[in-house]
Short mmCIF file of C-alpha atoms in Angstrom, two decimals:
data_model
loop_
_atom_site.label_atom_id
_atom_site.label_comp_id
_atom_site.label_asym_id
_atom_site.label_seq_id
_atom_site.Cartn_x
_atom_site.Cartn_y
_atom_site.Cartn_z
CA MET F 17 2.82 9.86 -7.28
CA PHE F 18 6.16 8.51 -5.49
CA ARG F 19 9.50 9.06 -7.15
CA SER F 20 10.38 5.56 -6.76
CA ASP F 21 7.30 4.53 -8.86
CA LEU F 22 8.30 7.16 -11.61
CA PHE F 23 11.57 5.52 -11.94
CA ARG F 24 10.11 1.92 -12.20
CA THR F 25 7.78 2.58 -15.13
CA ALA F 26 8.42 0.73 -18.39
CA ALA F 27 8.40 4.23 -19.95
CA PHE F 28 11.31 5.60 -18.00
CA ARG F 29 13.27 2.14 -18.31
CA LEU F 30 12.86 2.24 -21.94
CA THR F 31 14.13 5.65 -22.06
CA LEU F 32 17.17 4.93 -19.84
CA GLY F 33 17.97 1.83 -22.36
CA LEU F 34 17.65 4.51 -25.22
CA VAL F 35 20.28 6.59 -23.45
CA CYS F 36 22.51 3.84 -22.84
CA VAL F 37 22.46 2.84 -26.34
CA VAL F 38 22.96 6.52 -27.26
CA VAL F 39 25.83 6.81 -25.00
CA LEU F 40 27.51 3.69 -26.17
CA GLY F 41 26.99 4.78 -29.66
CA MET F 42 28.78 8.07 -28.92
CA LEU F 43 31.57 6.26 -27.11
CA LEU F 44 32.01 4.05 -30.10
CA GLU F 45 32.29 7.30 -32.42
CA LEU F 46 34.78 8.50 -29.98
CA VAL F 47 36.78 5.52 -30.32
CA LEU F 48 36.70 5.48 -34.08
CA LEU F 49 37.50 9.23 -33.87
CA TYR F 50 40.54 8.67 -31.71
CA GLY F 51 41.85 5.92 -34.44
CA GLN F 52 41.08 8.37 -37.40
CA ILE F 53 42.93 11.12 -35.74
CA SER F 54 45.85 9.12 -34.92
CA THR F 55 46.16 7.44 -38.22
CA TYR F 56 45.76 10.90 -39.87
CA GLU F 57 48.23 12.73 -37.67
CA GLN F 58 50.85 9.71 -38.09
CA LEU F 59 50.65 10.01 -41.98
CA ARG F 60 50.85 13.74 -41.76
CA THR F 61 53.81 13.42 -39.57
CA ASN F 62 55.47 10.97 -41.87
CA ASP F 63 55.06 12.92 -44.70
CA LEU F 64 56.27 16.10 -43.37
CA LEU F 65 59.32 14.49 -41.89
CA ARG F 66 60.05 13.04 -45.22
CA ARG F 67 59.60 15.98 -47.22
CA SER F 68 61.87 17.95 -44.81
CA ALA F 69 64.42 15.29 -44.97
CA SER F 70 64.52 15.48 -48.99
CA VAL F 71 64.83 19.01 -48.74
CA LEU F 72 67.85 19.00 -46.64
CA MET F 73 69.40 16.16 -48.44
CA GLN F 74 69.71 18.54 -51.64
CA GLU F 75 71.99 20.68 -49.41
CA ALA F 76 75.62 20.60 -49.99
CA PRO F 77 77.41 19.01 -46.69
CA GLY F 78 78.84 22.35 -45.55
CA ASP F 79 75.50 24.13 -46.34
CA LEU F 80 73.60 21.66 -44.39
CA GLU F 81 75.27 22.52 -41.05
CA VAL F 82 74.69 26.24 -41.58
CA ARG F 83 70.93 25.01 -42.41
CA LEU F 84 70.77 23.47 -39.27
CA LYS F 85 72.31 25.93 -37.22
CA GLU F 86 70.03 28.69 -38.70
CA ARG F 87 66.94 26.56 -38.23
CA SER F 88 65.33 28.50 -35.43
CA THR F 89 64.93 31.62 -37.95
CA SER F 90 64.11 29.62 -40.99
CA GLU F 91 60.68 28.03 -41.74
CA LEU F 92 62.10 24.57 -40.83
CA ARG F 93 61.06 25.52 -37.14
CA ILE F 94 57.45 25.44 -38.22
CA PHE F 95 57.50 21.84 -39.16
CA LEU F 96 60.10 20.45 -37.16
CA ASN F 97 60.48 20.46 -33.44
CA ALA F 98 64.02 18.86 -33.27
CA ALA F 99 66.74 18.39 -35.77
CA ALA F 100 70.36 17.50 -35.70
CA LEU F 101 73.35 16.07 -37.48
CA PHE F 102 75.35 13.17 -36.06
CA ASP F 103 78.40 11.23 -37.43
CA LYS F 104 78.45 7.50 -37.55
CA ASP F 105 79.15 7.12 -33.77
CA HIS F 106 76.23 9.29 -32.79
CA HIS F 107 78.33 12.29 -31.76
CA PRO F 108 76.35 15.54 -32.46
CA ILE F 109 77.54 17.72 -35.29
CA ALA F 110 75.12 20.56 -35.49
CA GLY F 111 71.49 21.09 -34.55
CA ASP F 112 69.65 21.48 -31.25
CA MET F 113 70.12 17.91 -29.91
CA THR F 114 73.00 17.71 -27.69
CA ALA F 115 72.75 13.77 -27.53
CA TRP F 116 71.48 10.78 -29.63
CA PRO F 117 68.11 9.92 -28.56
CA ALA F 118 67.74 7.12 -26.32
CA GLY F 119 66.29 3.95 -28.22
CA LEU F 120 66.67 5.60 -31.82
CA THR F 121 67.95 3.27 -34.49
CA ALA F 122 69.33 4.31 -37.78
CA SER F 123 66.47 2.86 -39.89
CA GLN F 124 64.58 4.51 -42.62
CA SER F 125 61.34 4.35 -40.82
CA THR F 126 59.78 6.46 -38.44
CA GLN F 127 59.82 6.04 -34.68
CA ASN F 128 57.99 7.34 -31.59
CA LEU F 129 60.44 7.96 -28.59
CA SER F 130 60.51 9.81 -25.35
CA PHE F 131 62.64 13.06 -25.78
CA VAL F 132 63.94 15.35 -23.16
CA LEU F 133 63.44 18.99 -24.36
CA PRO F 134 65.96 21.85 -23.43
CA ASP F 135 63.57 22.89 -20.51
CA HIS F 136 63.93 19.48 -19.20
CA SER F 137 60.28 18.42 -19.80
CA VAL F 138 59.68 15.07 -21.40
CA THR F 139 57.57 14.68 -24.65
CA ILE F 140 56.64 11.96 -27.10
CA MET F 141 58.15 12.76 -30.63
CA ARG F 142 58.48 11.03 -33.94
CA PHE F 143 61.75 10.65 -35.34
CA LEU F 144 63.43 9.97 -38.88
CA VAL F 145 67.04 9.06 -39.50
CA VAL F 146 68.28 9.50 -42.96
CA GLU F 147 72.02 9.17 -44.17
CA VAL F 148 73.55 12.36 -45.93
CA PRO F 149 76.93 12.86 -47.38
CA GLY F 150 79.82 14.01 -45.25
CA MET F 151 82.48 16.46 -45.67
CA GLN F 152 85.02 13.97 -46.83
CA PRO F 153 84.22 11.98 -49.96
CA GLY F 154 83.13 8.38 -48.75
CA LYS F 155 81.91 9.48 -45.37
CA THR F 156 78.32 9.79 -44.48
CA ARG F 157 76.68 11.12 -41.57
CA LEU F 158 73.19 10.86 -39.95
CA LEU F 159 70.42 13.38 -40.32
CA VAL F 160 67.97 13.21 -37.42
CA LEU F 161 64.62 14.89 -37.88
CA GLY F 162 61.80 14.94 -34.89
CA ARG F 163 58.44 16.23 -34.55
CA SER F 164 56.21 16.49 -31.39
CA ARG F 165 52.93 14.68 -31.19
CA HIS F 166 51.20 17.46 -29.20
CA MET F 167 48.86 18.03 -32.12
CA VAL F 168 47.73 14.53 -31.82
CA ASP F 169 47.21 15.08 -28.24
CA GLU F 170 45.59 18.54 -28.77
CA LEU F 171 43.10 16.85 -31.08
CA ARG F 172 42.29 14.10 -28.92
CA HIS F 173 41.79 16.37 -26.13
CA VAL F 174 39.37 18.39 -28.36
CA ALA F 175 37.75 15.17 -29.40
CA ARG F 176 37.16 14.25 -25.69
CA GLN F 177 35.78 17.65 -24.74
CA CYS F 178 33.41 17.66 -27.78
CA ALA F 179 32.35 14.20 -26.82
CA LEU F 180 31.55 15.08 -23.22
CA PHE F 181 30.01 18.27 -23.85
CA SER F 182 27.61 16.72 -26.66
CA MET F 183 26.88 13.80 -24.44
CA LEU F 184 25.71 15.61 -21.48
CA PRO F 185 22.93 17.46 -23.01
CA VAL F 186 21.85 14.38 -25.00
CA VAL F 187 21.61 12.56 -21.72
CA LEU F 188 20.09 15.18 -19.66
CA PHE F 189 17.41 15.92 -22.52
CA ALA F 190 16.69 12.13 -22.88
CA LEU F 191 16.26 11.81 -18.99
CA THR F 192 14.19 14.69 -18.74
CA ALA F 193 12.06 13.55 -21.61
CA GLY F 194 11.92 9.95 -19.88
CA MET F 195 10.88 11.43 -16.62
CA ILE F 196 7.90 13.52 -18.43
CA LEU F 197 6.68 10.63 -20.35
CA SER F 198 6.99 8.36 -17.30
CA ARG F 199 4.94 10.85 -15.29
CA ARG F 200 2.29 10.82 -17.94
CA ALA F 201 2.19 7.09 -18.29
CA LEU F 202 2.37 6.61 -14.43
CA GLY F 203 -0.82 8.98 -14.00
CA ARG F 204 -2.54 6.97 -16.56
CA ILE F 205 -1.60 3.57 -14.94
CA THR F 206 -2.39 4.93 -11.48
CA LYS F 207 -6.21 5.69 -12.80
CA MET F 208 -6.23 2.09 -14.20
CA HIS F 209 -4.91 0.89 -11.26
CA HIS F 210 -7.61 2.71 -9.08
CA SER F 211 -10.30 1.45 -11.54
CA ILE F 212 -8.88 -2.15 -10.89
CA GLU F 213 -8.97 -1.71 -7.15
CA GLN F 214 -12.77 -0.78 -7.50
CA ILE F 215 -13.48 -3.95 -9.72
CA VAL F 216 -11.40 -6.23 -7.08
CA LYS F 217 -13.75 -4.86 -4.32
CA GLY F 218 -16.91 -5.80 -6.35
CA GLN F 219 -17.61 -2.74 -8.41
CA MET F 220 -18.08 -4.76 -11.66
CA ARG F 221 -19.71 -1.97 -13.54
CA GLU F 222 -16.38 0.18 -13.02
CA ARG F 223 -14.29 0.30 -16.23
CA LEU F 224 -10.73 1.49 -17.08
CA PRO F 225 -10.28 4.71 -18.59
CA VAL F 226 -9.48 4.85 -22.37
CA GLY F 227 -7.92 8.09 -23.68
CA ARG F 228 -7.95 9.53 -27.29
CA GLY F 229 -4.28 8.46 -28.37
CA HIS F 230 -5.26 5.09 -29.23
CA ASP F 231 -1.86 3.79 -28.07
CA ASP F 232 -1.09 0.66 -26.56
CA LEU F 233 -2.47 1.41 -23.18
CA ASP F 234 -5.53 2.55 -24.70
CA ARG F 235 -5.86 -0.39 -26.95
CA LEU F 236 -5.08 -2.68 -23.79
CA ALA F 237 -7.69 -0.85 -21.72
CA GLY F 238 -10.16 -1.33 -24.44
CA SER F 239 -9.79 -5.00 -24.58
CA VAL F 240 -10.03 -5.36 -20.72
CA ASN F 241 -13.27 -3.24 -20.76
CA ARG F 242 -14.72 -5.53 -23.66
CA MET F 243 -13.68 -8.62 -21.12
CA LEU F 244 -15.36 -6.97 -18.05
CA ASP F 245 -18.45 -6.07 -20.18
CA ARG F 246 -18.81 -9.80 -20.91
CA LEU F 247 -17.87 -11.06 -17.30
CA GLU F 248 -20.35 -8.75 -16.06
CA GLN F 249 -23.19 -10.00 -18.53
CA LEU F 250 -22.23 -13.80 -17.52
CA MET F 251 -22.22 -12.96 -13.80
CA GLY F 252 -25.55 -11.08 -14.11
CA GLU F 253 -26.84 -14.30 -15.83
CA MET F 254 -25.76 -16.49 -13.36
CA ARG F 255 -27.30 -14.20 -10.49
CA ASP F 256 -30.44 -14.00 -12.50
CA VAL F 257 -30.74 -17.71 -12.97
CA GLY F 258 -30.17 -18.17 -9.31
CA ASN F 259 -32.74 -15.52 -8.26
CA ASP F 260 -35.21 -16.90 -10.69
CA ILE F 261 -34.71 -20.33 -9.37
CA ALA F 262 -35.13 -19.02 -5.67
CA HIS F 263 -38.31 -17.16 -6.67
CA ASP F 264 -39.86 -20.01 -8.50
CA LEU F 265 -39.20 -22.29 -5.57
CA ARG F 266 -40.79 -20.11 -2.97
CA THR F 267 -44.16 -20.43 -4.64
CA PRO F 268 -44.53 -24.05 -4.61
CA LEU F 269 -42.89 -24.52 -1.42
CA ALA F 270 -45.20 -22.04 0.05
CA ARG F 271 -48.15 -24.08 -1.38
CA VAL F 272 -46.74 -27.40 0.21
CA GLN F 273 -46.53 -25.91 3.60
CA ALA F 274 -50.02 -24.72 3.32
CA ARG F 275 -51.36 -28.04 2.20
CA LEU F 276 -49.45 -29.70 5.00
CA ASP F 277 -50.94 -27.44 7.56
CA ARG F 278 -54.67 -28.32 6.07
CA LEU F 279 -53.44 -31.96 5.93
CA ASN F 280 -52.42 -32.08 9.59
CA GLY F 281 -55.46 -30.60 10.89
CA PHE F 282 -57.58 -32.99 8.70
CA VAL F 283 -55.60 -36.03 9.82
CA LEU F 284 -55.65 -35.00 13.49
CA THR F 285 -59.36 -35.22 13.49
CA MET F 286 -59.17 -38.76 11.62
CA ALA F 287 -56.68 -40.25 13.96
CA ALA F 288 -57.93 -43.48 15.37
CA THR F 289 -55.52 -43.71 18.26
CA THR F 290 -53.06 -41.43 20.46
CA GLU F 291 -50.32 -43.22 19.16
CA GLU F 292 -51.09 -42.66 15.62
CA GLU F 293 -51.70 -39.16 16.21
CA ALA F 294 -48.15 -38.69 17.93
CA ARG F 295 -46.42 -40.21 15.04
CA PHE F 296 -48.22 -38.22 12.61
CA GLU F 297 -47.37 -34.77 14.71
CA GLN F 298 -43.68 -36.06 14.70
CA ALA F 299 -43.63 -36.53 10.90
CA MET F 300 -45.46 -33.42 10.12
CA ALA F 301 -42.90 -31.41 12.45
CA LEU F 302 -40.10 -32.84 10.44
CA CYS F 303 -41.62 -31.90 7.22
CA GLN F 304 -42.18 -28.41 8.63
CA ARG F 305 -38.71 -28.11 9.88
CA ASP F 306 -37.19 -29.15 6.31
CA LEU F 307 -39.63 -26.57 4.59
CA GLU F 308 -38.41 -23.92 7.10
CA GLN F 309 -34.87 -24.65 6.19
CA CYS F 310 -35.51 -24.47 2.40
CA PHE F 311 -37.20 -21.18 3.01
CA SER F 312 -34.41 -19.89 5.02
CA VAL F 313 -31.95 -20.69 2.18
CA ILE F 314 -34.10 -19.12 -0.68
CA THR F 315 -34.43 -16.11 1.55
CA ALA F 316 -30.74 -15.75 2.23
CA LEU F 317 -30.00 -16.10 -1.41
CA LEU F 318 -32.40 -13.72 -2.39
CA ARG F 319 -30.94 -11.25 0.15
CA ILE F 320 -27.42 -11.66 -1.21
CA GLY F 321 -28.72 -11.10 -4.69
CA GLU F 322 -30.48 -8.02 -3.79
CA ILE F 323 -27.25 -6.68 -2.06
CA GLU F 324 -24.83 -7.63 -4.78
CA ASN F 325 -27.14 -6.43 -7.59
CA GLY F 326 -28.53 -3.44 -6.22
CA GLN F 327 -25.24 -2.24 -4.70
CA ARG F 328 -27.34 -0.09 -2.40
CA ARG F 329 -25.60 2.97 -0.88
CA ALA F 330 -28.63 5.30 -0.28
CA GLY F 331 -28.75 4.37 3.37
CA PHE F 332 -25.23 4.97 4.08
CA ARG F 333 -24.43 7.73 6.47
CA ARG F 334 -21.66 8.66 9.19
CA MET F 335 -22.85 6.57 12.18
CA ASP F 336 -21.55 5.60 15.75
CA VAL F 337 -21.30 1.81 15.62
CA MET F 338 -21.56 1.47 19.47
CA PRO F 339 -25.41 2.03 19.71
CA LEU F 340 -25.61 -0.89 17.25
CA ILE F 341 -23.59 -3.29 19.21
CA ALA F 342 -25.43 -2.45 22.53
CA ASP F 343 -28.77 -3.05 20.74
CA MET F 344 -27.64 -6.31 19.41
CA ALA F 345 -26.37 -7.40 22.61
CA ASP F 346 -29.60 -6.59 24.30
CA LEU F 347 -31.35 -8.61 21.60
CA TYR F 348 -29.52 -11.72 21.72
CA GLU F 349 -28.77 -11.88 25.61
CA PRO F 350 -31.75 -13.88 26.63
CA ASN F 351 -30.73 -16.49 23.69
CA ALA F 352 -27.27 -16.58 25.24
CA GLU F 353 -28.70 -17.04 28.88
CA THR F 354 -30.90 -19.89 27.63
CA GLN F 355 -27.70 -21.68 26.21
CA GLY F 356 -25.55 -20.99 29.46
CA LEU F 357 -23.32 -18.40 27.66
CA ILE F 358 -21.90 -15.13 28.89
CA LEU F 359 -22.70 -12.41 26.19
CA SER F 360 -20.96 -9.10 27.03
CA VAL F 361 -19.89 -5.72 25.55
CA VAL F 362 -16.51 -4.17 26.08
CA PRO F 363 -16.98 -0.39 26.68
CA HIS F 364 -15.35 1.98 24.65
CA GLU F 365 -14.57 5.77 25.46
CA GLY F 366 -16.15 8.04 22.97
CA PRO F 367 -17.98 7.09 19.66
CA VAL F 368 -16.55 4.62 16.96
CA GLU F 369 -17.71 6.48 13.83
CA LEU F 370 -17.93 4.71 10.37
CA TRP F 371 -19.44 5.37 7.10
CA GLY F 372 -22.15 2.53 6.48
CA ASP F 373 -25.65 1.40 6.48
CA ALA F 374 -27.19 0.66 9.83
CA ASP F 375 -29.62 -1.79 8.66
CA LEU F 376 -26.95 -3.88 6.75
CA LEU F 377 -24.50 -3.57 9.57
CA ASN F 378 -27.17 -5.03 11.88
CA GLU F 379 -27.52 -7.93 9.56
CA VAL F 380 -23.81 -8.62 10.02
CA LEU F 381 -23.66 -8.38 13.58
CA ALA F 382 -26.75 -10.82 13.74
CA ASN F 383 -25.02 -13.34 11.69
CA LEU F 384 -21.96 -13.30 13.42
CA LEU F 385 -23.62 -13.31 16.75
CA ASP F 386 -25.87 -16.11 15.52
CA ASN F 387 -22.85 -18.26 14.62
CA ALA F 388 -20.93 -17.34 17.75
CA LEU F 389 -23.87 -18.50 19.95
CA LYS F 390 -24.42 -21.53 17.69
CA PHE F 391 -20.83 -22.73 17.98
CA THR F 392 -20.05 -22.07 21.51
CA GLY F 393 -20.64 -24.52 23.87
CA GLU F 394 -22.30 -24.09 27.54
CA GLY F 395 -20.32 -21.95 29.81
CA GLY F 396 -18.50 -20.23 27.07
CA GLU F 397 -18.25 -16.54 26.41
CA VAL F 398 -19.12 -14.02 23.68
CA THR F 399 -17.69 -10.75 23.39
CA LEU F 400 -18.49 -7.80 21.41
CA ARG F 401 -15.77 -4.92 21.07
CA ALA F 402 -15.06 -1.65 18.87
CA GLY F 403 -12.46 0.74 18.43
CA CYS F 404 -10.04 2.56 16.28
CA ASN F 405 -6.73 1.22 15.11
CA GLU F 406 -3.18 3.34 14.37
CA LEU F 407 -4.42 4.23 11.32
CA CYS F 408 -7.78 5.93 12.52
CA GLU F 409 -9.60 3.21 10.93
CA PRO F 410 -12.99 2.08 12.80
CA TRP F 411 -13.60 -1.82 13.50
CA PHE F 412 -15.84 -4.04 15.62
CA GLU F 413 -15.24 -7.63 16.42
CA VAL F 414 -17.28 -10.73 17.74
CA ARG F 415 -15.01 -12.80 19.84
CA ASP F 416 -16.28 -16.20 21.02
CA THR F 417 -14.71 -19.32 22.98
CA GLY F 418 -16.27 -21.95 20.67
CA VAL F 419 -14.99 -24.87 18.52
CA GLY F 420 -12.76 -22.37 16.43
CA ILE F 421 -11.91 -22.30 12.59
CA ALA F 422 -9.13 -24.13 11.07
CA VAL F 423 -6.52 -21.67 9.38
CA GLU F 424 -7.01 -23.44 5.93
CA GLU F 425 -10.63 -23.05 6.21
CA ARG F 426 -10.81 -19.30 7.03
CA ASN F 427 -11.10 -17.98 3.64
CA ALA F 428 -13.64 -20.83 2.52
CA VAL F 429 -16.08 -20.32 5.31
CA MET F 430 -17.13 -17.00 3.49
CA SER F 431 -18.19 -18.94 0.41
CA ARG F 432 -21.91 -20.05 -0.33
CA PHE F 433 -23.06 -23.21 1.40
CA TYR F 434 -19.50 -24.02 2.79
CA ARG F 435 -19.57 -25.93 6.11
CA ALA F 436 -16.64 -26.52 8.13
CA ASP F 437 -15.82 -30.19 9.39
CA LYS F 438 -16.41 -28.95 12.90
CA SER F 439 -20.01 -27.49 12.23
CA ARG F 440 -21.59 -30.28 10.20
CA HIS F 441 -23.58 -31.77 12.76
CA ILE F 442 -25.08 -28.23 13.87
CA PRO F 443 -28.03 -27.22 11.70
CA GLY F 444 -27.58 -24.46 9.20
CA SER F 445 -27.57 -23.18 5.65
CA GLY F 446 -23.91 -22.30 5.06
CA LEU F 447 -25.24 -18.84 3.82
CA GLY F 448 -24.96 -16.35 6.94
CA LEU F 449 -21.26 -15.68 6.21
CA SER F 450 -21.74 -15.38 2.44
CA LEU F 451 -24.30 -12.64 3.48
CA VAL F 452 -21.79 -11.07 5.60
CA ALA F 453 -19.10 -11.05 2.98
CA ALA F 454 -21.36 -9.33 0.62
CA ILE F 455 -22.15 -6.49 2.87
CA ILE F 456 -18.42 -6.23 3.67
CA ARG F 457 -17.89 -5.65 -0.08
CA LEU F 458 -20.30 -3.16 -0.21
CA HIS F 459 -18.83 -1.34 2.80
CA GLU F 460 -15.13 -1.73 1.20
CA ALA F 461 -14.14 -3.12 4.74
CA ARG F 462 -11.71 -6.01 5.43
CA LEU F 463 -12.53 -9.14 7.69
CA VAL F 464 -9.97 -10.51 9.80
CA ILE F 465 -10.47 -14.08 11.02
CA GLU F 466 -8.07 -15.28 13.68
CA GLU F 467 -8.10 -17.47 16.59
CA ASN F 468 -9.29 -16.17 20.19
CA ARG F 469 -5.98 -15.59 22.08
CA GLU F 470 -7.19 -13.14 24.74
CA GLY F 471 -6.29 -13.98 28.47
CA GLU F 472 -6.03 -17.98 29.00
CA VAL F 473 -8.43 -18.59 26.26
CA ARG F 474 -6.64 -20.76 23.40
CA SER F 475 -9.84 -21.90 21.45
CA GLY F 476 -12.48 -19.72 19.58
CA THR F 477 -12.66 -17.46 16.95
CA VAL F 478 -12.45 -13.71 16.39
CA PHE F 479 -14.18 -12.01 13.54
CA ARG F 480 -12.77 -8.48 13.20
CA LEU F 481 -14.26 -6.05 10.63
CA ILE F 482 -11.94 -3.19 9.78
CA PHE F 483 -13.75 -0.18 7.78
CA PRO F 484 -12.08 2.76 5.97
CA HIS F 485 -11.75 6.09 7.82
CA PRO F 486 -15.06 7.71 7.40
CA GLU F 487 -13.79 10.70 5.79
CA ASP F 488 -12.25 8.43 2.90
CA ALA F 489 -15.20 6.04 2.59
CA GLN F 490 -17.60 8.97 2.53
CA GLY F 491 -15.52 10.60 -0.37
CA THR F 492 -15.62 7.34 -2.22
CA GLY F 493 -19.33 6.72 -1.68
CA GLN F 494 -20.22 10.22 -2.92
CA GLY F 495 -17.43 10.04 -5.79
#
C-alpha cells in the first residue's frame, strides 16, 4: 500500500473536503466573534465614558479640578485611563493629559484616536469630550475622558488563541480519521483490483469480494458479480455452441472422407482411360485437402475450447525452457532445410526457468515455428532465443526474416480466423495464433510482437513471450 495511493482515495478526499468545510465554518465563527466582541466592547466603553462624564458634571467647578487631580487614588482610575480638563483654547487645566490629543474634536460623540502614554508608548484610546461650567459664570471648559481599547485587543487575542487551539485538534482528528478510513477503503479496493486483474487475465470465475457491511462498495461489488455471473453464463453458452458445432461436424466429415476413399478405389477400377483416371485422382485430392483443412479447423477450435474451459493447471511445474526449445528446433530443422531456410538456437548460459506446462508450451513453439517457416522466404532465417530481463522475468522468442506484420495488425492477428493481407495467399486456418493466445492467458504471460531489427535485417517479425517470475507465478497458481 503506497502512501500516495492512500492520499488519492475518495474517502481521504472526502474527509479533506469536510475538514476544509469545518475550518471555513470555524473561521466564519471567528469573524462573527470578532465583530461581536468589537461591538460589545465599543458599547460598553461608550456607556462607561458617558456615565463617568455624567458623574463628573455634577461636581462643582472647583471640586471637579480637585477630583481630577486625585483621580489616581479614586475609583475613577478603574474605569478611566485618561481624564483632563481643558479650556476653550485646549490648554490643560487639570488631569493627567499634558496636551490636547491630536485629531480630537469637541463633539459629543466618542472617537478612537492614537494616544501617547506617559511612558511614551502609543495606544488606541476612545475619547469623549463634554462641556462643563467654568470657575467664572458664563465660561465653559472641556472635560476629556479616555478609555484604552486594550480589553478589546485582549479579548480578540483570547478568541484567536481559542480558535487556533480548538481548530488544530479538530483538523488533526479529522485527518487521522480520514487516513484510517482511507486505509480501510484502499485495502478493500486493492482486493477488488486484484480480482479484476484476474478477470482481465481470463479467470472468469473470479469474483469481487463482498463484505458484511452492505455499504456502497459492497453493493457495487454485488452488482458487478451478478453481471460477471451473467457474462460467464453467456460466454459459456457461446463456447458450448461452438464446441457442439465442431463435434457435430467431425462425424459427418469423417463419413464423407471415408466414402470418398471407398469411391476413389471403386472409380479407379472403373476408369476407362488413363486420362480419366488422372482427372479423377486430381479431383479426389482436392476434396481430401479441403476435408483435411476442415478437420484442422475443427481440431484447433476444440483445442482452444479445451484450454479456455478447462483452465488446466495440473501439468504446471517449474521447468527449464531451453530443452524444449532445443527439441522443437531439432524437430523442425528438416522442414527448414527442405524450404531452404536456416533454423538456429541462440545458446544461453544457465537455465531459463519458468512456471508452466511443457506440453502447452510445446504447442506454442510449434505454432510459432510453423508460422515463421511458412511466412519466411527461401534463404531466410528463423532464430529461437530465451533469457531473463532486468526484472528477472523469463522469456523466449521466435525471430524470423519473413514478410512481417504491419503495426496496425499486430493485435488482430491473435483473433480467431484473422488473416493478414500479406498472408491471405498462404494456406492456413487462422487459428494457430488464437491457440497461442489462449495458452498465453493460461500462463498469465505477455506477448510482444515487434519488427525484427537485428543486425542489418529490417523485415520479419519477433514473437516474444514474457512470463511472470517463477516464484510469483507458482504462488499465484497454487493460491
